[in-house]
mmCIF file of C-alpha atoms in Angstrom:
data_model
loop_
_atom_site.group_PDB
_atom_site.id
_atom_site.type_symbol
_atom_site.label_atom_id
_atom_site.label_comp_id
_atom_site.label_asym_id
_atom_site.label_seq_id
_atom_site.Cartn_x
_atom_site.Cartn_y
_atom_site.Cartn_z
ATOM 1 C CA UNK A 1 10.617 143.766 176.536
ATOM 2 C CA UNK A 2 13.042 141.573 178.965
ATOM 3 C CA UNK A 3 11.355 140.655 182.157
ATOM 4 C CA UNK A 4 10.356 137.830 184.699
ATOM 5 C CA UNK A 5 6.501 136.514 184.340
ATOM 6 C CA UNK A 6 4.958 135.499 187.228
ATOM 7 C CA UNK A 7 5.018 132.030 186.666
ATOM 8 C CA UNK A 8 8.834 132.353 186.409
ATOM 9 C CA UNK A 9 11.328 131.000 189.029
ATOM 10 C CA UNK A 10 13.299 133.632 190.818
ATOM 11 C CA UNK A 11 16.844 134.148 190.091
ATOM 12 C CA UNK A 12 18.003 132.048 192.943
ATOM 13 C CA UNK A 13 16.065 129.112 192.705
ATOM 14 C CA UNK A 14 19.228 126.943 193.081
ATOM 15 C CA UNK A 15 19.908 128.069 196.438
ATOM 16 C CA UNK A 16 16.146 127.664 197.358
ATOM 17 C CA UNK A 17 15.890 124.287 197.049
ATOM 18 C CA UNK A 18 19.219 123.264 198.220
ATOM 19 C CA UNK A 19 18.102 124.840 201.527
ATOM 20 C CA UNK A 20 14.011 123.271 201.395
ATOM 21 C CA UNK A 21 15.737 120.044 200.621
ATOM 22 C CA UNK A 22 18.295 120.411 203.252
ATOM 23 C CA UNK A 23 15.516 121.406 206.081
ATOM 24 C CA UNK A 24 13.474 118.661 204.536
ATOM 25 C CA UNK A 25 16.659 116.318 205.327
ATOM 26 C CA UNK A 26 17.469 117.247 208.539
ATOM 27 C CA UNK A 27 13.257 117.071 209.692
ATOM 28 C CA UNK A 28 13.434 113.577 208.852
ATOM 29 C CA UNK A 29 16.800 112.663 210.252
ATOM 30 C CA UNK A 30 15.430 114.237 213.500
ATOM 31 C CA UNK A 31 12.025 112.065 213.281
ATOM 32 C CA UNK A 32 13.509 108.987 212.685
ATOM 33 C CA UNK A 33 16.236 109.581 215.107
ATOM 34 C CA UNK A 34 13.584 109.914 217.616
ATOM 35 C CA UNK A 35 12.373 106.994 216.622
ATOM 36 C CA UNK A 36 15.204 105.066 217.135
ATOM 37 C CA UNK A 37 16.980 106.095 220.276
ATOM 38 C CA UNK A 38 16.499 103.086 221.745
ATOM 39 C CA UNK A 39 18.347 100.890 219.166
ATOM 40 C CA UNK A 40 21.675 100.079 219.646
ATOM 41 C CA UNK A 41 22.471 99.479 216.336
ATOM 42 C CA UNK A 42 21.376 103.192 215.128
ATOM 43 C CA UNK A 43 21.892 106.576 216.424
ATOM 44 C CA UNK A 44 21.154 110.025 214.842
ATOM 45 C CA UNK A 45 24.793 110.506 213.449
ATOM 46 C CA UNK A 46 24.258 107.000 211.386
ATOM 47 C CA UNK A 47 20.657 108.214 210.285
ATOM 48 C CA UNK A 48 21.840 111.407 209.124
ATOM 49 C CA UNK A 49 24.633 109.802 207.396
ATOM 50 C CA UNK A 50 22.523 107.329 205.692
ATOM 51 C CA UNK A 51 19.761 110.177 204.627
ATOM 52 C CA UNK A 52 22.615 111.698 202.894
ATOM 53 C CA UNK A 53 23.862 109.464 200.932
ATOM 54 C CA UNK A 54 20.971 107.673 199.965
ATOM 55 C CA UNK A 55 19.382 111.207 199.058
ATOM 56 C CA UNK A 56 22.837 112.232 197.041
ATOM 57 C CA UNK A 57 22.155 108.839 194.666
ATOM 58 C CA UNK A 58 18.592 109.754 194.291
ATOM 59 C CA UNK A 59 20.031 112.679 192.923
ATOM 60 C CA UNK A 60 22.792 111.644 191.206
ATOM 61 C CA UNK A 61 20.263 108.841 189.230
ATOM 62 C CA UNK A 62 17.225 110.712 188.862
ATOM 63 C CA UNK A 63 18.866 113.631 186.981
ATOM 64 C CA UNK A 64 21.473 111.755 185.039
ATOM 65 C CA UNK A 65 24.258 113.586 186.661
ATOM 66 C CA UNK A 66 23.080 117.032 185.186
ATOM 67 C CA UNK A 67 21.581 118.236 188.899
ATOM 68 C CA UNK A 68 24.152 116.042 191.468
ATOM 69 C CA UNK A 69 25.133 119.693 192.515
ATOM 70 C CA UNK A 70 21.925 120.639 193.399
ATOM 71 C CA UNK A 71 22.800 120.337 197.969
ATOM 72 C CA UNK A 72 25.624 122.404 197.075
ATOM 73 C CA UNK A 73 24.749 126.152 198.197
ATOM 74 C CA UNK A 74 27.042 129.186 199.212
ATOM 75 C CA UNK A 75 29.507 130.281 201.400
ATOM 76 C CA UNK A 76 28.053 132.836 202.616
ATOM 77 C CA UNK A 77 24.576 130.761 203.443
ATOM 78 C CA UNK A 78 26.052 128.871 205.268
ATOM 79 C CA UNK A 79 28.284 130.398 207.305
ATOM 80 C CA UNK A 80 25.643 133.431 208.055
ATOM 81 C CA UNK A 81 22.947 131.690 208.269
ATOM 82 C CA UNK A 82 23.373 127.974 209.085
ATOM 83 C CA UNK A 83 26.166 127.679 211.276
ATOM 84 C CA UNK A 84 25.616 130.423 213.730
ATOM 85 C CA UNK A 85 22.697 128.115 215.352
ATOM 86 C CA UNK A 86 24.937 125.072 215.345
ATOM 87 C CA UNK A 87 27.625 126.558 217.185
ATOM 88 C CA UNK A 88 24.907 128.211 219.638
ATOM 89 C CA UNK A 89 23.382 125.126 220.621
ATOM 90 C CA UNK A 90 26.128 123.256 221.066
ATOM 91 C CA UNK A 91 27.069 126.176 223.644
ATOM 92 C CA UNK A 92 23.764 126.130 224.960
ATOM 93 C CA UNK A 93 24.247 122.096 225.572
ATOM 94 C CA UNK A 94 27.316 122.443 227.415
ATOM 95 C CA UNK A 95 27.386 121.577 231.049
ATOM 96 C CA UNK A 96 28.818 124.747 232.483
ATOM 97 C CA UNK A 97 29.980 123.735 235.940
ATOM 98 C CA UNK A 98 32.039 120.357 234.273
ATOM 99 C CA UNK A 99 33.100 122.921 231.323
ATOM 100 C CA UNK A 100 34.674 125.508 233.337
ATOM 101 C CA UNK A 101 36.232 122.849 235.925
ATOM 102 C CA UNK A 102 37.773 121.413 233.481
ATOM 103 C CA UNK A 103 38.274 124.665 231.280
ATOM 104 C CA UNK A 104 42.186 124.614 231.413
ATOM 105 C CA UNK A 105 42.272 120.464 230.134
ATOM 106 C CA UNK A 106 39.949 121.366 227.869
ATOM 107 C CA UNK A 107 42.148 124.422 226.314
ATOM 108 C CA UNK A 108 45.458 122.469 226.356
ATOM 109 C CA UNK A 109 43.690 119.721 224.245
ATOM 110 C CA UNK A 110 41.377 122.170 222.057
ATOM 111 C CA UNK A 111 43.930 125.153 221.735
ATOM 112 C CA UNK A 112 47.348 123.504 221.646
ATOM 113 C CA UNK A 113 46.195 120.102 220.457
ATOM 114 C CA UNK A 114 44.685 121.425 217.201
ATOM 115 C CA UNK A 115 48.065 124.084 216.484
ATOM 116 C CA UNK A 116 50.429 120.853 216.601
ATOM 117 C CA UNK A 117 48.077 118.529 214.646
ATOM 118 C CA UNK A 118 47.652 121.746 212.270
ATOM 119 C CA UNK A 119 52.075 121.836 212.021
ATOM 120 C CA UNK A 120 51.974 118.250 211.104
ATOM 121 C CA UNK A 121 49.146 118.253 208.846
ATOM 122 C CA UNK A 122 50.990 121.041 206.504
ATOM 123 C CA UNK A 123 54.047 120.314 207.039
ATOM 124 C CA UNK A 124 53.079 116.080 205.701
ATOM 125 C CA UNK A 125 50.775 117.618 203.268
ATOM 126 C CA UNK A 126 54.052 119.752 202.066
ATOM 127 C CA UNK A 127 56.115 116.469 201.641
ATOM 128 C CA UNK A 128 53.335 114.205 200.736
ATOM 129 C CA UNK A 129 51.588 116.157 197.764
ATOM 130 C CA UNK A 130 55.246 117.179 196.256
ATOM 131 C CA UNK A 131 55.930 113.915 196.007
ATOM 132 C CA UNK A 132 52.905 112.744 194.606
ATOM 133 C CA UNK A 133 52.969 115.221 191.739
ATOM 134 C CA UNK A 134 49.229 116.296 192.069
ATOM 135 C CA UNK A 135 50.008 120.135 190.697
ATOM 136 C CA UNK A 136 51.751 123.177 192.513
ATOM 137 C CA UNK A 137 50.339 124.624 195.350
ATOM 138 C CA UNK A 138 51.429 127.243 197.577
ATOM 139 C CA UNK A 139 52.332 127.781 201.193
ATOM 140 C CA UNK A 140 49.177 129.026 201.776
ATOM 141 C CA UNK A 141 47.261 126.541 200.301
ATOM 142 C CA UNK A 142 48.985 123.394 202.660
ATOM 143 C CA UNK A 143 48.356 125.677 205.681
ATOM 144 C CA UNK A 144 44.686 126.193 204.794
ATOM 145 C CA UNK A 145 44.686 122.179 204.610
ATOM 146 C CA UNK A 146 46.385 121.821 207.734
ATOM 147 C CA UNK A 147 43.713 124.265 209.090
ATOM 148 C CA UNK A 148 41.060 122.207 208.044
ATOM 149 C CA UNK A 149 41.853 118.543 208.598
ATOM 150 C CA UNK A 150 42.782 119.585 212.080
ATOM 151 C CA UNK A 151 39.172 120.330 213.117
ATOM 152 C CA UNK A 152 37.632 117.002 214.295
ATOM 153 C CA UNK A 153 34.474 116.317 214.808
ATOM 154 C CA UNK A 154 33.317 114.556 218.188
ATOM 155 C CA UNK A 155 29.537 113.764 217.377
ATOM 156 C CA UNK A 156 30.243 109.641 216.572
ATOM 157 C CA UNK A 157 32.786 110.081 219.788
ATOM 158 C CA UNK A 158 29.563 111.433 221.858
ATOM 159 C CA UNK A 159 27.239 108.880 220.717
ATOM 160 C CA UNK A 160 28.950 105.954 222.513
ATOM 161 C CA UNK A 161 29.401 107.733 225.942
ATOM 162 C CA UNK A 162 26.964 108.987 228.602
ATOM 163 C CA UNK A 163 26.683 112.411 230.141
ATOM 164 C CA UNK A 164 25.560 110.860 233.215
ATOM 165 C CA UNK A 165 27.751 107.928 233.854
ATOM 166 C CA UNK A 166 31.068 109.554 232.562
ATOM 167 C CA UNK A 167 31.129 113.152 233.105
ATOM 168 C CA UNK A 168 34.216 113.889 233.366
ATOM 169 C CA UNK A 169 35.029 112.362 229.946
ATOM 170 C CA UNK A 170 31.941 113.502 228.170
ATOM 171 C CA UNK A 171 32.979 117.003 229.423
ATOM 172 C CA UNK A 172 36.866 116.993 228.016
ATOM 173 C CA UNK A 173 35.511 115.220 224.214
ATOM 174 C CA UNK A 174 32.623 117.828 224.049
ATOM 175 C CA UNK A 175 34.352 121.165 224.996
ATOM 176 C CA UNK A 176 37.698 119.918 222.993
ATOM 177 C CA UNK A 177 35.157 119.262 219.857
ATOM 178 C CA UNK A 178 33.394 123.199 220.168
ATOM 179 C CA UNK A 179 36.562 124.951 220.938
ATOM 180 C CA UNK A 180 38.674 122.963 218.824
ATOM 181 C CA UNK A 181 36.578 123.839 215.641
ATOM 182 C CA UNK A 182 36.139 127.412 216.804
ATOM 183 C CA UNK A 183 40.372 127.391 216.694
ATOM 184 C CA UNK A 184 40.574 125.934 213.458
ATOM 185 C CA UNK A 185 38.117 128.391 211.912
ATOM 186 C CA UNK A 186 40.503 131.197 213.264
ATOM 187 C CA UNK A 187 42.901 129.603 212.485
ATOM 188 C CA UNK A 188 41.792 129.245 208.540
ATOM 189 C CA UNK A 189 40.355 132.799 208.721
ATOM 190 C CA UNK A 190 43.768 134.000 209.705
ATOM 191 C CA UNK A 191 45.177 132.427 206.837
ATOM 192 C CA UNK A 192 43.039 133.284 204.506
ATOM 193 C CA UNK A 193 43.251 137.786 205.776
ATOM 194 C CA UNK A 194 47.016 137.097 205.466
ATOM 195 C CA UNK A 195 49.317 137.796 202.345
ATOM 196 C CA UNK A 196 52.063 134.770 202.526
ATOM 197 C CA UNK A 197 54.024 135.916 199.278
ATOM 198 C CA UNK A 198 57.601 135.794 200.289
ATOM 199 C CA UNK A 199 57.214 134.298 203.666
ATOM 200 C CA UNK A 200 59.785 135.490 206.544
ATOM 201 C CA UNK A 201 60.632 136.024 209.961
ATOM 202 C CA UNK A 202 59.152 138.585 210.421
ATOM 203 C CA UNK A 203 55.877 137.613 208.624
ATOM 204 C CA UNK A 204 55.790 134.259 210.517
ATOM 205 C CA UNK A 205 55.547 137.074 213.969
ATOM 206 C CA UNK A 206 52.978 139.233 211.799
ATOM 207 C CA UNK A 207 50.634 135.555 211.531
ATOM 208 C CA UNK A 208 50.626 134.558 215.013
ATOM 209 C CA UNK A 209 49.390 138.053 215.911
ATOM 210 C CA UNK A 210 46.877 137.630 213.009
ATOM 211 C CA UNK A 211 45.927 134.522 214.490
ATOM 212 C CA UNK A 212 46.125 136.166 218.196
ATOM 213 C CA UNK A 213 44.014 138.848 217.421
ATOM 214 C CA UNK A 214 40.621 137.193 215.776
ATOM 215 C CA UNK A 215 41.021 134.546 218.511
ATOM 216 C CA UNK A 216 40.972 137.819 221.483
ATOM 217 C CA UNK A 217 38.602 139.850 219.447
ATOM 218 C CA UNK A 218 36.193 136.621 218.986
ATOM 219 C CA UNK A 219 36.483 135.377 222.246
ATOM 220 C CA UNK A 220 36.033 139.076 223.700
ATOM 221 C CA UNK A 221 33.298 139.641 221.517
ATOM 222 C CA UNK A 222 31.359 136.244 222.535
ATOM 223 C CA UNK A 223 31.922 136.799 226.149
ATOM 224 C CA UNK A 224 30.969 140.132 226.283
ATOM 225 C CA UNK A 225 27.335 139.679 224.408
ATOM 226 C CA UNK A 226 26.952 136.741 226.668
ATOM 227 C CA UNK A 227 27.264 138.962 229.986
ATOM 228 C CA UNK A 228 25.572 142.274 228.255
ATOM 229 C CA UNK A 229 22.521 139.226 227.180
ATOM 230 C CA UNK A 230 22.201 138.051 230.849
ATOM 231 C CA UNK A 231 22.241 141.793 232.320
ATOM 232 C CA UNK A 232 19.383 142.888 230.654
ATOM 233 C CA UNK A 233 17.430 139.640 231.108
ATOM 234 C CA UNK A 234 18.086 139.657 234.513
ATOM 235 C CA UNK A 235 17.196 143.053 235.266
ATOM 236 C CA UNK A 236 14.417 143.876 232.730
ATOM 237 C CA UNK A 237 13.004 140.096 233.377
ATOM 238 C CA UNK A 238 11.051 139.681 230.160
ATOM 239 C CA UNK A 239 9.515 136.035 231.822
ATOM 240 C CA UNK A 240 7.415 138.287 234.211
ATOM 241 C CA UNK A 241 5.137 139.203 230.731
ATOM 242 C CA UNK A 242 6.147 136.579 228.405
ATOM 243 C CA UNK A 243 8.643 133.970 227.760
ATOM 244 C CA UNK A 244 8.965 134.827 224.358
ATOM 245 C CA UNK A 245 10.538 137.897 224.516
ATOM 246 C CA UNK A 246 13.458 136.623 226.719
ATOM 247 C CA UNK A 247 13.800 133.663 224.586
ATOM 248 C CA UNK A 248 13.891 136.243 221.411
ATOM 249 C CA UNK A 249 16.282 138.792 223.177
ATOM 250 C CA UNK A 250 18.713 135.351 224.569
ATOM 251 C CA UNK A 251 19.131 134.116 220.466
ATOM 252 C CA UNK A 252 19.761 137.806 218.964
ATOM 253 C CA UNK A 253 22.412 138.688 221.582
ATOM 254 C CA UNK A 254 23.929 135.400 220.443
ATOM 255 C CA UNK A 255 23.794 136.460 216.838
ATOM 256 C CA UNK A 256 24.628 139.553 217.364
ATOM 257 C CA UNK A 257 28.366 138.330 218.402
ATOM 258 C CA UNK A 258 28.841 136.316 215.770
ATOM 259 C CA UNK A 259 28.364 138.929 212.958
ATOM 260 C CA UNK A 260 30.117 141.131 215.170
ATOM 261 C CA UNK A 261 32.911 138.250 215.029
ATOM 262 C CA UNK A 262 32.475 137.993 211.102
ATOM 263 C CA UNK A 263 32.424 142.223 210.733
ATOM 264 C CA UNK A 264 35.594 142.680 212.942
ATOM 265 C CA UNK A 265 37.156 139.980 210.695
ATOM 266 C CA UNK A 266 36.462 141.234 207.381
ATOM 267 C CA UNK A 267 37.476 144.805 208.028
ATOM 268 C CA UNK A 268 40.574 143.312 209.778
#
């Protein structure tokens, strides 16, 4: 008779401890960033950089190599379960009065910025990797590339500048670094939901209004929870009988559009 004992390890034990040692990670990286925000020399992005890779040669040396893919975890955990709270607090961080001032700067450099980095990224990676003979890819492969290396990431960028004494420029390198990676993941999504076998015209049109239409539906999704989230907190007002509640109701509406983001996109 097959079974599991009870002293056996469930079936995804993998992906359990590449998520306790990930929370474990990021609890320490948040201590000792705490601990030194008053140092010059050392700032949470360096501290979490440093965990990493001194807890990646732990790894890599304790096991011999056999477990140095033990932080690697799914696809799907991640981008169900860890990134929706990443991209919500960075929302919730924003400044909203210097965001919106600044909303159209913020779009030309987010929006526009990150289509013409993504043309030159596939277009060089086109040139660049034929050249090099590293094996054959296809169009959609450089594109996906192009979609990738065009998201940057701001956090170093933030680091050096002050919210109070710069505004203005802490406001256009924040809300270019959220909506700029929100473009590239549509962006990659729209590649990835689109069939790029003999590529045309006509199929170029039929990717643009790929791309048009997650961006829309995500954007009119988001927006839509957000004022549906602050109707019925306003006019139910939770706070009068507990806090907890309105916090509760604030962080589901918030999930709520992002599956409703990911559901609209896989039945696309």
């Amino acid at each position: 008779m097959m079974g599991l004992g009870l002293g056996d390890p469930p079936a995804d034990y993998g992906s359990i401890m590449a998520v306790g040692l990930f929370v474990a990670l990021m609890c320490i990286c948040i201590i000792v960033g705490h601990l030194l925000e008053e140092n010059r020399w050392m700032n949470e992005s360096t501290t979490a950089l440093l965990l990493g890779l001194g807890a990646g040669t732990v790894i890599l040396f304790a096991s011999s190599g056999k477990n140095s893919r033990l932080m690697v975890f799914s696809e799907d955990l991640f981008f169900i379960y860890l990134l929706p709270p990443i991209i919500f607090n960075a929302g919730f961080q924003v400044k909203k009065k210097q965001f919106f001032r600044n909303f159209m700067t913020i779009t030309l450099f987010a929006v526009v910025g990150t289509l013409i980095s993504f043309s030159i990224i596939s277009l060089g990676a086109m040139g660049l990797i034929s050249r090099l003979n590293i094996g054959s890819l296809e169009l959609g492969d450089y594109l996906a590339l192009g979609a990738i290396f065009s998201a940057t990431d701001s956090v170093c960028t933030l680091q050096v500048l002050s919210q109070d004494e710069t505004p203005f420029l802490y406001s256009l390198v924040f809300g270019e670094g959220v909506v700029n990676d929100a473009t590239s993941v549509v962006l990659f999504n729209a590649i990835q939901n689109f069939d790029l076998g003999n590529f045309s015209s006509l199929k170029f049109l039929q990717f643009i209004g790929n791309f048009l239409y997650l961006f829309g539906a995500s954007t009119f999704l988001g927006v839509a929870s957000g004022l549906l989230s602050a109707y019925v907190i306003k006019k139910l007002y939770f706070g009068r009988h507990s806090t907890d509640r309105e916090v509760a109701i604030m962080m589901l509406m918030a999930y709520l559009s992002y599956m409703l983001a990911e559901v609209s996109t896989l039945h696309y």
